[in-house]
Coordinates of C-alpha atoms in Angstrom, one line a residue:
Chain A
M1 CA 96.7 79.0 120.7
T2 CA 98.0 82.6 121.0
F3 CA 96.2 85.8 120.2
D4 CA 98.6 86.1 117.2
D5 CA 97.2 82.9 115.8
D6 CA 93.7 84.0 116.6
L7 CA 94.2 87.2 114.7
R8 CA 95.7 85.4 111.7
Q9 CA 92.7 83.1 111.6
A10 CA 90.3 86.0 111.9
F11 CA 92.0 87.6 108.8
R12 CA 91.7 84.3 106.9
R13 CA 88.1 83.9 107.8
A14 CA 87.3 87.5 106.9
D15 CA 89.2 87.1 103.6
G16 CA 87.2 84.0 102.8
V17 CA 83.9 86.0 102.9
I18 CA 85.1 88.9 100.8
P19 CA 83.8 88.3 97.3
R20 CA 86.2 88.5 94.4
R21 CA 85.7 91.8 92.5
D22 CA 88.2 92.3 89.7
L23 CA 89.6 95.6 89.0
D24 CA 88.9 96.8 85.5
W25 CA 92.1 96.2 83.5
D26 CA 91.0 98.3 80.5
A27 CA 90.1 101.3 82.6
T28 CA 93.3 101.0 84.7
I29 CA 95.7 100.7 81.9
S30 CA 94.1 103.4 79.8
R31 CA 94.2 105.8 82.7
A32 CA 97.7 104.8 83.6
R33 CA 98.9 105.3 80.0
R34 CA 97.2 108.7 79.7
E35 CA 98.7 110.0 82.9
R36 CA 102.2 108.7 82.0
A37 CA 101.9 110.3 78.6
A38 CA 100.8 113.6 80.2
R39 CA 103.8 113.6 82.5
L40 CA 106.2 112.8 79.6
V41 CA 104.7 115.6 77.5
A42 CA 105.0 118.0 80.5
G43 CA 108.7 117.0 80.7
V44 CA 109.3 117.6 77.0
V45 CA 107.6 121.0 77.2
V46 CA 109.7 122.1 80.1
G47 CA 112.8 120.9 78.4
A48 CA 112.0 122.7 75.1
A49 CA 111.2 125.9 77.0
L50 CA 114.6 125.7 78.7
L51 CA 116.3 125.2 75.4
A52 CA 114.4 128.1 73.9
G53 CA 116.0 130.5 76.4
V54 CA 113.7 130.4 79.3
A55 CA 116.6 129.1 81.2
F56 CA 118.1 132.5 81.4
A57 CA 114.9 134.0 82.9
T58 CA 114.6 131.1 85.3
Q59 CA 118.2 131.5 86.3
T60 CA 117.6 135.2 87.0
M61 CA 114.5 134.3 89.0
L62 CA 116.4 131.6 90.9
S63 CA 119.3 133.9 91.7
N64 CA 116.8 136.2 93.4
R65 CA 115.2 133.5 95.3
P66 CA 116.0 133.3 99.0
E67 CA 117.3 130.1 100.4
P68 CA 114.6 128.1 102.2
L69 CA 114.7 128.3 105.9
P70 CA 116.5 125.3 107.6
P71 CA 114.5 123.0 109.8
A72 CA 114.0 124.3 113.3
G73 CA 117.0 123.9 115.5
E74 CA 119.5 124.3 112.7
T75 CA 121.3 127.5 112.0
S76 CA 120.7 129.4 108.8
E77 CA 123.6 129.3 106.5
A78 CA 122.1 131.3 103.6
P79 CA 124.9 132.8 101.5
S80 CA 125.5 136.4 102.3
S81 CA 125.1 137.3 98.6
A82 CA 121.4 136.2 98.7
P83 CA 119.5 139.4 98.0
A84 CA 116.6 138.5 100.3
S85 CA 116.6 136.1 103.2
P86 CA 113.4 134.5 104.5
T87 CA 114.8 135.2 108.0
P88 CA 112.3 137.6 109.4
S89 CA 113.6 141.1 110.0
A90 CA 111.9 143.2 112.7
G91 CA 109.1 140.7 112.9
L92 CA 108.3 140.9 109.2
L93 CA 108.8 138.7 106.2
E94 CA 109.9 140.9 103.3
P95 CA 109.2 140.0 99.7
P96 CA 112.4 139.5 97.5
P97 CA 113.3 142.8 95.9
E98 CA 112.9 141.5 92.3
V99 CA 110.0 139.3 91.8
D100 CA 108.7 138.5 88.3
S101 CA 105.3 140.2 88.8
G102 CA 104.0 138.6 85.6
S103 CA 104.5 135.0 86.7
C104 CA 101.8 134.6 89.3
S105 CA 99.3 136.5 91.4
A106 CA 101.3 136.2 94.6
A107 CA 104.2 138.1 93.0
R108 CA 101.9 140.8 91.7
E109 CA 100.6 141.4 95.2
A110 CA 103.8 140.9 97.2
R111 CA 104.0 143.0 100.3
P112 CA 105.6 142.5 103.8
V113 CA 103.8 140.0 106.0
D114 CA 104.0 139.7 109.8
A115 CA 106.3 136.8 110.8
Q116 CA 103.9 135.6 113.5
E117 CA 106.7 134.8 115.9
E118 CA 104.2 133.5 118.4
L119 CA 103.9 130.3 116.3
P120 CA 106.0 127.3 117.2
E121 CA 109.4 127.5 115.4
Q122 CA 108.7 124.7 112.9
V123 CA 105.3 126.1 112.0
Q124 CA 106.9 129.6 111.6
H125 CA 109.5 128.1 109.3
M126 CA 107.1 126.2 107.1
R127 CA 104.8 129.2 106.9
A128 CA 107.7 131.5 105.8
N129 CA 108.9 129.0 103.3
I130 CA 105.5 128.7 101.7
I131 CA 105.1 132.5 101.5
F132 CA 108.5 132.9 99.9
A133 CA 107.9 130.1 97.4
A134 CA 104.6 131.7 96.5
W135 CA 106.1 135.2 96.1
N136 CA 108.7 133.6 93.8
C137 CA 105.9 131.8 91.9
D138 CA 108.0 128.6 92.5
Y139 CA 105.4 125.9 92.2
D140 CA 108.0 123.1 92.4
E141 CA 109.2 124.5 95.8
L142 CA 105.6 124.8 97.0
E143 CA 105.0 121.2 96.0
K144 CA 108.2 120.2 97.8
Y145 CA 106.8 121.7 101.0
T146 CA 103.6 119.6 100.6
G147 CA 105.8 116.5 101.2
L148 CA 103.8 114.7 98.5
T149 CA 107.0 113.7 96.7
H150 CA 108.2 111.9 99.9
G151 CA 104.9 110.1 100.3
E152 CA 103.5 112.5 102.8
E153 CA 99.8 113.4 102.9
F154 CA 98.5 116.7 101.6
T155 CA 95.1 117.8 100.5
Y156 CA 94.9 120.5 97.8
S157 CA 91.6 119.5 96.1
F158 CA 88.6 117.3 96.7
G159 CA 88.5 116.3 93.1
E160 CA 92.0 116.0 91.8
D161 CA 94.8 113.6 92.1
G162 CA 98.3 114.0 90.8
N163 CA 100.6 117.0 91.5
P164 CA 99.4 120.1 93.2
S165 CA 101.9 122.4 91.4
A166 CA 100.3 121.5 88.0
Y167 CA 96.8 122.1 89.5
W168 CA 97.7 125.5 91.0
K169 CA 99.4 126.6 87.7
R170 CA 96.4 125.6 85.8
L171 CA 94.1 127.5 88.0
E172 CA 96.3 130.6 87.8
A173 CA 96.5 130.4 84.0
A174 CA 92.8 129.7 83.4
D175 CA 90.5 132.4 82.1
P176 CA 88.9 133.4 84.3
G177 CA 91.5 132.0 86.6
E178 CA 92.0 131.8 90.4
D179 CA 94.7 133.7 92.2
V180 CA 95.6 130.7 94.2
T181 CA 99.2 131.8 95.1
A182 CA 98.0 135.3 96.1
A183 CA 95.2 133.7 98.2
L184 CA 97.8 131.4 99.8
V185 CA 99.9 134.3 101.0
T186 CA 96.8 136.4 101.9
A187 CA 95.4 133.6 104.0
L188 CA 98.7 133.0 105.7
A189 CA 99.1 136.7 106.4
M190 CA 95.9 136.6 108.4
D191 CA 95.7 135.6 112.1
F192 CA 95.9 131.9 112.8
K193 CA 93.9 129.7 115.2
K194 CA 95.2 126.7 117.1
E195 CA 92.7 123.9 117.1
K196 CA 92.5 120.3 118.4
I197 CA 91.4 118.0 115.6
D198 CA 91.1 114.2 115.3
L199 CA 93.3 113.5 112.4
E200 CA 93.5 109.8 112.9
P201 CA 90.7 107.7 114.4
G202 CA 91.7 106.4 117.7
A203 CA 94.8 108.5 118.0
G204 CA 93.3 111.3 120.0
P205 CA 93.1 115.0 119.0
E206 CA 96.1 116.6 117.6
T207 CA 97.0 120.3 117.5
L208 CA 96.7 122.0 114.2
Y209 CA 97.5 125.6 113.2
I210 CA 94.9 126.9 110.8
W211 CA 94.5 130.0 108.6
P212 CA 92.2 131.9 108.4
R213 CA 90.5 131.8 111.8
A214 CA 87.1 131.7 110.0
S215 CA 88.0 128.1 109.0
S216 CA 88.0 127.1 112.7
S217 CA 85.2 125.1 114.2
M218 CA 83.7 128.1 116.1
P219 CA 84.5 131.2 114.0
T220 CA 83.5 134.6 115.6
E221 CA 82.0 137.6 113.8
A222 CA 85.5 139.2 113.8
D223 CA 86.9 136.0 112.1
W224 CA 84.4 136.3 109.3
Q225 CA 85.0 140.0 108.8
E226 CA 88.7 139.4 108.7
V227 CA 88.2 137.3 105.5
V228 CA 86.5 140.2 103.8
E229 CA 88.9 142.9 105.1
A230 CA 91.9 140.9 104.0
G231 CA 90.4 140.6 100.5
L232 CA 90.5 136.8 100.6
H233 CA 86.8 136.5 99.8
S234 CA 84.1 139.1 99.0
Q235 CA 81.3 140.0 101.4
R236 CA 78.9 138.1 99.1
E237 CA 81.0 135.0 99.2
V238 CA 81.3 135.2 102.9
D239 CA 77.5 135.7 103.3
Q240 CA 76.9 132.6 101.2
M241 CA 79.3 130.5 103.3
R242 CA 77.6 131.7 106.5
E243 CA 74.3 130.8 105.1
Y244 CA 75.6 127.4 104.4
G245 CA 76.9 127.2 107.9
H246 CA 80.6 126.7 107.4
Y247 CA 83.7 128.5 106.0
L248 CA 84.4 127.0 102.6
G249 CA 87.0 129.3 101.3
Y250 CA 90.8 129.0 101.0
R251 CA 92.2 127.4 104.1
I252 CA 95.5 126.1 105.3
G253 CA 96.6 123.7 108.0
I254 CA 100.1 123.1 109.4
L255 CA 100.9 120.6 112.2
P256 CA 103.1 121.6 115.1
N257 CA 106.1 119.6 113.6
G258 CA 105.9 121.9 110.5
D259 CA 104.1 119.5 108.2
W260 CA 101.9 121.4 105.8
I261 CA 98.8 119.1 105.4
Y262 CA 96.3 121.1 103.4
Y263 CA 95.6 124.1 101.2
V264 CA 92.2 123.7 99.8
A265 CA 89.0 125.6 99.0
G266 CA 85.5 124.5 98.5
D267 CA 83.9 121.3 99.6
Chain B
M1 CA 112.5 100.5 69.8
A2 CA 110.4 102.8 72.1
L3 CA 107.3 100.9 71.0
S4 CA 108.9 97.6 71.9
R5 CA 109.8 99.0 75.4
T6 CA 106.2 100.1 75.9
R7 CA 105.0 96.7 74.9
D8 CA 107.4 95.1 77.4
R9 CA 106.3 97.4 80.1
D10 CA 102.7 96.8 79.4
A11 CA 103.2 93.0 79.4
E12 CA 105.1 93.0 82.6
F13 CA 102.6 95.3 84.3
R14 CA 99.8 93.2 83.1
A15 CA 101.3 90.1 84.7
F16 CA 101.7 92.1 87.9
F17 CA 98.1 93.4 87.7
A18 CA 96.7 89.9 87.1
A19 CA 98.6 88.5 90.1
E20 CA 98.1 91.4 92.5
A21 CA 95.0 93.5 91.7
D22 CA 92.5 91.5 93.8
R23 CA 94.9 91.0 96.6
L24 CA 95.6 94.8 96.7
R25 CA 91.9 95.5 96.7
R26 CA 91.5 93.2 99.7
F27 CA 94.4 94.8 101.4
A28 CA 92.8 98.2 100.9
L29 CA 89.5 96.8 102.1
F30 CA 91.0 95.7 105.4
L31 CA 92.4 99.3 105.8
T32 CA 89.3 101.2 104.8
G33 CA 86.4 98.9 105.6
D34 CA 84.6 100.0 102.4
D35 CA 84.6 97.9 99.3
D36 CA 84.0 100.8 96.9
I37 CA 86.7 103.0 98.4
A38 CA 89.1 100.0 98.4
K39 CA 88.5 99.3 94.8
D40 CA 89.2 102.9 93.9
L41 CA 92.3 103.1 96.0
A42 CA 93.6 99.8 94.6
Q43 CA 93.1 101.1 91.1
E44 CA 94.8 104.4 91.9
A45 CA 97.7 102.5 93.4
M46 CA 98.0 100.4 90.2
V47 CA 98.0 103.5 88.0
R48 CA 100.9 104.9 90.2
V49 CA 102.7 101.6 89.9
Y50 CA 102.5 101.8 86.1
R51 CA 103.7 105.4 86.2
S52 CA 106.8 104.4 88.2
W53 CA 107.3 101.0 86.5
S54 CA 110.7 101.7 85.0
S55 CA 112.1 102.7 88.4
I56 CA 110.5 99.9 90.5
Q57 CA 110.3 96.9 88.1
N58 CA 113.7 95.6 89.2
Q59 CA 112.5 95.4 92.8
D60 CA 109.4 93.6 93.8
P61 CA 106.6 96.1 92.9
G62 CA 104.3 94.6 95.5
P63 CA 105.6 96.5 98.5
Y64 CA 105.6 99.8 96.5
A65 CA 101.9 99.1 95.6
R66 CA 101.1 98.5 99.3
R67 CA 102.9 101.5 100.5
T68 CA 101.0 103.6 97.9
V69 CA 97.7 102.1 99.2
V70 CA 98.6 103.0 102.8
N71 CA 99.5 106.5 101.8
L72 CA 96.3 106.9 99.8
V73 CA 94.3 105.6 102.7
R74 CA 95.9 108.2 105.1
S75 CA 95.4 111.0 102.5
Q76 CA 91.8 109.8 101.9
H77 CA 91.1 109.8 105.6
R78 CA 92.3 113.4 106.0
R79 CA 90.5 114.5 102.9
S80 CA 87.3 113.0 104.1
L81 CA 87.9 114.5 107.5
L82 CA 88.2 118.0 105.9
R83 CA 85.1 117.3 103.9
R84 CA 83.2 116.2 107.0
R85 CA 84.1 119.4 108.8
Y86 CA 82.5 121.4 106.1
E87 CA 79.7 119.2 104.9
K88 CA 76.3 118.6 106.3
P89 CA 75.9 115.0 107.5
R90 CA 74.7 112.5 104.9
R91 CA 73.5 109.0 105.2
E92 CA 75.9 106.1 104.8
G93 CA 75.2 103.7 102.0
G94 CA 74.7 100.0 102.6
D95 CA 77.7 97.7 102.2
P96 CA 76.8 94.0 101.6
I97 CA 80.0 92.7 103.1
A98 CA 79.3 94.7 106.3
R99 CA 76.4 92.3 107.1
I100 CA 78.7 89.3 107.2
E101 CA 79.6 88.7 110.9
E102 CA 83.0 87.2 110.2
W103 CA 84.0 90.3 108.3
D104 CA 82.2 92.8 110.4
R105 CA 83.8 91.9 113.8
L106 CA 87.3 92.3 112.4
A107 CA 86.5 95.4 110.3
Q108 CA 84.9 97.2 113.3
A109 CA 87.9 96.3 115.5
L110 CA 90.4 97.6 112.9
K111 CA 88.5 100.8 112.6
T112 CA 89.4 101.7 116.2
L113 CA 93.1 101.9 115.2
P114 CA 94.9 104.9 113.7
S115 CA 95.5 104.2 110.0
I116 CA 99.2 103.6 110.4
R117 CA 98.7 101.0 113.1
R118 CA 95.9 99.4 111.1
A119 CA 98.4 99.1 108.2
V120 CA 101.0 97.5 110.5
V121 CA 98.4 94.9 111.7
V122 CA 97.1 94.1 108.2
L123 CA 100.6 93.8 106.8
K124 CA 101.6 91.4 109.6
Y125 CA 98.5 89.3 110.0
Y126 CA 97.0 89.4 106.5
E127 CA 100.1 89.8 104.4
D128 CA 102.2 87.7 106.7
M129 CA 105.1 90.1 106.6
K130 CA 108.0 90.3 109.0
E131 CA 108.3 93.4 111.1
A132 CA 111.5 94.4 109.3
D133 CA 109.7 94.1 105.9
I134 CA 106.8 96.2 107.3
A135 CA 109.2 98.9 108.3
R136 CA 110.6 98.9 104.8
V137 CA 107.1 99.0 103.2
L138 CA 105.9 101.8 105.4
D139 CA 109.3 103.6 105.4
R140 CA 109.1 103.7 109.2
P141 CA 111.7 102.9 111.8
L142 CA 111.6 99.3 113.0
G143 CA 111.2 100.5 116.6
S144 CA 108.1 102.4 115.6
V145 CA 106.6 99.4 113.9
K146 CA 107.2 97.3 117.0
S147 CA 105.6 99.9 119.2
D148 CA 102.6 100.3 116.7
L149 CA 102.1 96.6 116.8
H150 CA 102.2 96.4 120.6
R151 CA 99.7 99.2 121.0
A152 CA 97.5 97.9 118.2
L153 CA 97.3 94.5 119.8
A154 CA 96.6 95.9 123.2
K155 CA 93.6 97.7 121.6
L156 CA 92.4 94.8 119.5
R157 CA 92.8 92.0 122.1
P158 CA 89.7 92.9 124.2
L159 CA 87.7 93.5 121.1
L160 CA 88.5 90.3 119.3
E161 CA 89.2 87.8 122.1
D162 CA 86.8 84.9 122.2
S163 CA 84.6 85.6 125.2
D164 CA 84.5 82.0 126.3
R165 CA 88.3 81.4 126.1
K166 CA 90.3 81.4 129.3
P167 CA 92.6 84.5 129.6
G168 CA 95.5 82.2 130.3
G169 CA 95.3 80.9 126.8
V170 CA 96.0 84.2 125.2
A171 CA 99.5 85.4 124.4

């Protein structure tokens, strides 16, 4: 008998001792119907808004949106007519000249950001793409970078499932709301730290680029102060986190291959 | 007409649910080692299957459901990792299945594998899938699946081999 056979038998034996525990049909179908209906309604609302003339505004916004950066190793072929390119100039990422400042907090506070050229190329590109999407209040583009639509993993909340763009929009629109897009750009504009982290049990530590440095495993006094000075969190909030023992504020992680794996706050 | 389509979808989905729900939960249990988490993940996968029913009903929805569970497990692992980094430690709750030796030995061995390799092993040895099918379910190159399997077995063999068997008898 081979180890293959042994393993099959081990699974059969283990399966035999697992008690049957039926999933709740009523709970599953009612949740499934509710979520499907919510998606359909969202689609209808978007369609109606487009018909009502928002298409023009959207078009205007899109025409001002820079082309996303190509993956590392490919040359940028952004059309020359694009008013703003995400390609860093003089080490800076410049906001597009015409942003709709009423659309989201990141657009209201758009200002040049250091390109952090010391980052690996793919991390630099992803960071720049995220910042430009936030400046343009383009939640769909942001969601695209999370990779969730392609089955990638991304953490944006510890209590929500579904799509992060709807979640971020909801937080921005709430009263009192959260400036999640501005916080995203503010955090990414701060200095980063490179950490080794066990993302998969048994796979060994992987490198992760994290913002802000206060979210690292061993933050320094300067790392904490940077959070307050950048306006990401108030001194009071930072004091509370330090009392708790960990940074719990807005934090971002990007893998060396450019995969954006989290943007989350709280615990 | 729309109402009739909804009824059809619900009836088809119900048949799929009846046939697959418990199997999906067991699949998730082998991936997570925790029955409560497995139940939640299986239910979430079922909700997503229903949401995408019109686009997947003409294929076999089983692989889609399993891919969803694997992705949820991987997201859930990263999510819990992020939580753990920022949370004070807490005591683990008791799991009745964990006390059963037959289950515990295999579950503990599977836990030593990265989640993608665990998924490859569970799909092959629990779901009896061929490597090419596993590659399709996980949307992963066949070569990577073969390599995952090779590495996973190298790790599992010393943990699961019967101690009183002769080494020559093992493939």
